[in-house]
């Protein structure tokens, strides 16, 4: 079994309840977005400012490398989610909405929702077993979409 299949199957073991799946369908990509938004909001050194690069840009590179190493289609899908997230962050900035405030509020709400989902499911979140599952969640989310589009991952 390929590593991506093993990880998605393992993650899926605690995500079988329909309510939990629906909550995760919203919360997982939202948490990815807000994580990038919070990293975006951190002060950067002058050498990064010179290139108009944030910590989100710096840390998304090894994150995407991880996803591409697991699966090309998952990596491509996560690249799309990253681009959409960056667009959303830039939109918040253009509207003069404090990115960090929106992201902290959403971060708290989305994590509460996820824990509610796991309470309904009756199973602990996967990342309690292995921290790597914090990164597997978005891949699992994309896995559902890729299957619907008949794209093998």
GROMACS .gro file of C-alpha atoms in nm:
model
  153
    1UNK     CA    1   0.000   0.000   0.000
    2UNK     CA    2   0.131   0.344  -0.092
    3UNK     CA    3   0.203   0.591   0.189
    4UNK     CA    4  -0.078   0.826   0.079
    5UNK     CA    5  -0.332   0.541   0.083
    6UNK     CA    6  -0.216   0.427   0.428
    7UNK     CA    7  -0.238   0.780   0.571
    8UNK     CA    8  -0.579   0.856   0.419
    9UNK     CA    9  -0.719   0.521   0.536
   10UNK     CA   10  -0.581   0.576   0.886
   11UNK     CA   11  -0.720   0.931   0.896
   12UNK     CA   12  -1.053   0.808   0.762
   13UNK     CA   13  -1.093   0.567   1.056
   14UNK     CA   14  -1.192   0.857   1.281
   15UNK     CA   15  -1.394   1.036   1.012
   16UNK     CA   16  -1.686   0.810   0.920
   17UNK     CA   17  -1.981   0.987   1.080
   18UNK     CA   18  -2.166   1.203   0.825
   19UNK     CA   19  -2.188   1.503   1.061
   20UNK     CA   20  -1.816   1.483   1.136
   21UNK     CA   21  -1.736   1.456   0.766
   22UNK     CA   22  -1.947   1.764   0.684
   23UNK     CA   23  -1.783   1.962   0.965
   24UNK     CA   24  -1.439   1.859   0.842
   25UNK     CA   25  -1.531   1.947   0.483
   26UNK     CA   26  -1.568   2.307   0.601
   27UNK     CA   27  -1.320   2.324   0.888
   28UNK     CA   28  -1.016   2.155   0.732
   29UNK     CA   29  -0.969   2.393   0.435
   30UNK     CA   30  -1.064   2.687   0.660
   31UNK     CA   31  -0.794   2.592   0.910
   32UNK     CA   32  -0.540   2.568   0.628
   33UNK     CA   33  -0.645   2.917   0.515
   34UNK     CA   34  -0.626   3.069   0.862
   35UNK     CA   35  -0.292   2.906   0.934
   36UNK     CA   36  -0.150   3.072   0.623
   37UNK     CA   37  -0.320   3.396   0.726
   38UNK     CA   38  -0.164   3.388   1.072
   39UNK     CA   39   0.179   3.313   0.925
   40UNK     CA   40   0.122   3.596   0.675
   41UNK     CA   41   0.055   3.832   0.965
   42UNK     CA   42   0.381   3.763   1.150
   43UNK     CA   43   0.645   4.036   1.123
   44UNK     CA   44   0.915   3.955   0.871
   45UNK     CA   45   1.282   4.054   0.854
   46UNK     CA   46   1.389   4.321   0.606
   47UNK     CA   47   1.536   4.073   0.359
   48UNK     CA   48   1.195   3.907   0.319
   49UNK     CA   49   1.020   4.245   0.302
   50UNK     CA   50   1.250   4.340   0.016
   51UNK     CA   51   1.106   4.054  -0.192
   52UNK     CA   52   0.751   4.104  -0.058
   53UNK     CA   53   0.760   3.756   0.097
   54UNK     CA   54   0.588   3.656   0.420
   55UNK     CA   55   0.639   3.360   0.655
   56UNK     CA   56   0.339   3.201   0.487
   57UNK     CA   57   0.525   3.202   0.154
   58UNK     CA   58   0.836   3.058   0.316
   59UNK     CA   59   0.657   2.775   0.498
   60UNK     CA   60   0.416   2.681   0.220
   61UNK     CA   61   0.712   2.557   0.010
   62UNK     CA   62   0.812   2.263   0.238
   63UNK     CA   63   0.443   2.197   0.305
   64UNK     CA   64   0.370   2.160  -0.066
   65UNK     CA   65   0.684   1.949  -0.105
   66UNK     CA   66   0.539   1.711   0.158
   67UNK     CA   67   0.211   1.686  -0.036
   68UNK     CA   68   0.382   1.633  -0.373
   69UNK     CA   69   0.597   1.364  -0.215
   70UNK     CA   70   0.279   1.184  -0.105
   71UNK     CA   71   0.098   1.227  -0.437
   72UNK     CA   72   0.124   1.448  -0.745
   73UNK     CA   73  -0.252   1.514  -0.768
   74UNK     CA   74  -0.276   1.587  -0.393
   75UNK     CA   75   0.024   1.822  -0.426
   76UNK     CA   76  -0.138   1.999  -0.721
   77UNK     CA   77  -0.468   2.027  -0.531
   78UNK     CA   78  -0.291   2.168  -0.225
   79UNK     CA   79  -0.112   2.416  -0.448
   80UNK     CA   80  -0.454   2.529  -0.570
   81UNK     CA   81  -0.579   2.560  -0.210
   82UNK     CA   82  -0.268   2.760  -0.123
   83UNK     CA   83  -0.319   2.999  -0.415
   84UNK     CA   84  -0.687   3.046  -0.326
   85UNK     CA   85  -0.587   3.104   0.038
   86UNK     CA   86  -0.329   3.366  -0.060
   87UNK     CA   87  -0.590   3.533  -0.279
   88UNK     CA   88  -0.833   3.540   0.016
   89UNK     CA   89  -0.568   3.689   0.242
   90UNK     CA   90  -0.486   3.959  -0.015
   91UNK     CA   91  -0.859   4.029  -0.049
   92UNK     CA   92  -0.890   4.081   0.328
   93UNK     CA   93  -0.594   4.319   0.313
   94UNK     CA   94  -0.744   4.507   0.016
   95UNK     CA   95  -1.065   4.551   0.215
   96UNK     CA   96  -0.859   4.681   0.510
   97UNK     CA   97  -0.975   4.392   0.727
   98UNK     CA   98  -0.711   4.284   0.981
   99UNK     CA   99  -0.601   3.941   0.858
  100UNK     CA  100  -0.474   3.824   1.196
  101UNK     CA  101  -0.801   3.907   1.373
  102UNK     CA  102  -1.018   3.726   1.119
  103UNK     CA  103  -0.781   3.430   1.122
  104UNK     CA  104  -0.769   3.396   1.500
  105UNK     CA  105  -1.149   3.409   1.523
  106UNK     CA  106  -1.191   3.152   1.245
  107UNK     CA  107  -0.915   2.935   1.388
  108UNK     CA  108  -1.092   2.909   1.723
  109UNK     CA  109  -1.437   2.851   1.570
  110UNK     CA  110  -1.314   2.588   1.323
  111UNK     CA  111  -1.123   2.392   1.587
  112UNK     CA  112  -1.424   2.396   1.819
  113UNK     CA  113  -1.633   2.263   1.530
  114UNK     CA  114  -1.383   1.987   1.462
  115UNK     CA  115  -1.385   1.877   1.826
  116UNK     CA  116  -1.766   1.881   1.821
  117UNK     CA  117  -1.750   1.659   1.511
  118UNK     CA  118  -1.519   1.416   1.686
  119UNK     CA  119  -1.745   1.416   1.990
  120UNK     CA  120  -2.038   1.322   1.764
  121UNK     CA  121  -1.816   1.060   1.596
  122UNK     CA  122  -1.706   0.924   1.933
  123UNK     CA  123  -1.342   0.906   1.827
  124UNK     CA  124  -1.038   1.117   1.908
  125UNK     CA  125  -0.883   1.334   1.636
  126UNK     CA  126  -0.614   1.149   1.440
  127UNK     CA  127  -0.343   1.399   1.527
  128UNK     CA  128  -0.359   1.284   1.891
  129UNK     CA  129  -0.202   0.961   1.761
  130UNK     CA  130   0.043   1.125   1.517
  131UNK     CA  131   0.100   1.499   1.466
  132UNK     CA  132   0.155   1.429   1.094
  133UNK     CA  133  -0.224   1.395   1.063
  134UNK     CA  134  -0.254   1.774   1.092
  135UNK     CA  135  -0.114   1.776   0.738
  136UNK     CA  136  -0.306   1.466   0.628
  137UNK     CA  137  -0.644   1.631   0.693
  138UNK     CA  138  -0.631   1.857   0.386
  139UNK     CA  139  -0.507   1.566   0.173
  140UNK     CA  140  -0.803   1.358   0.297
  141UNK     CA  141  -1.038   1.645   0.210
  142UNK     CA  142  -0.893   1.664  -0.142
  143UNK     CA  143  -0.906   1.285  -0.173
  144UNK     CA  144  -1.286   1.302  -0.162
  145UNK     CA  145  -1.292   1.563  -0.438
  146UNK     CA  146  -1.038   1.383  -0.653
  147UNK     CA  147  -1.241   1.060  -0.629
  148UNK     CA  148  -1.554   1.247  -0.740
  149UNK     CA  149  -1.359   1.385  -1.036
  150UNK     CA  150  -1.230   1.035  -1.111
  151UNK     CA  151  -0.869   1.142  -1.056
  152UNK     CA  152  -0.637   0.885  -0.901
  153UNK     CA  153  -0.410   1.008  -0.630
   0.00000   0.00000   0.00000
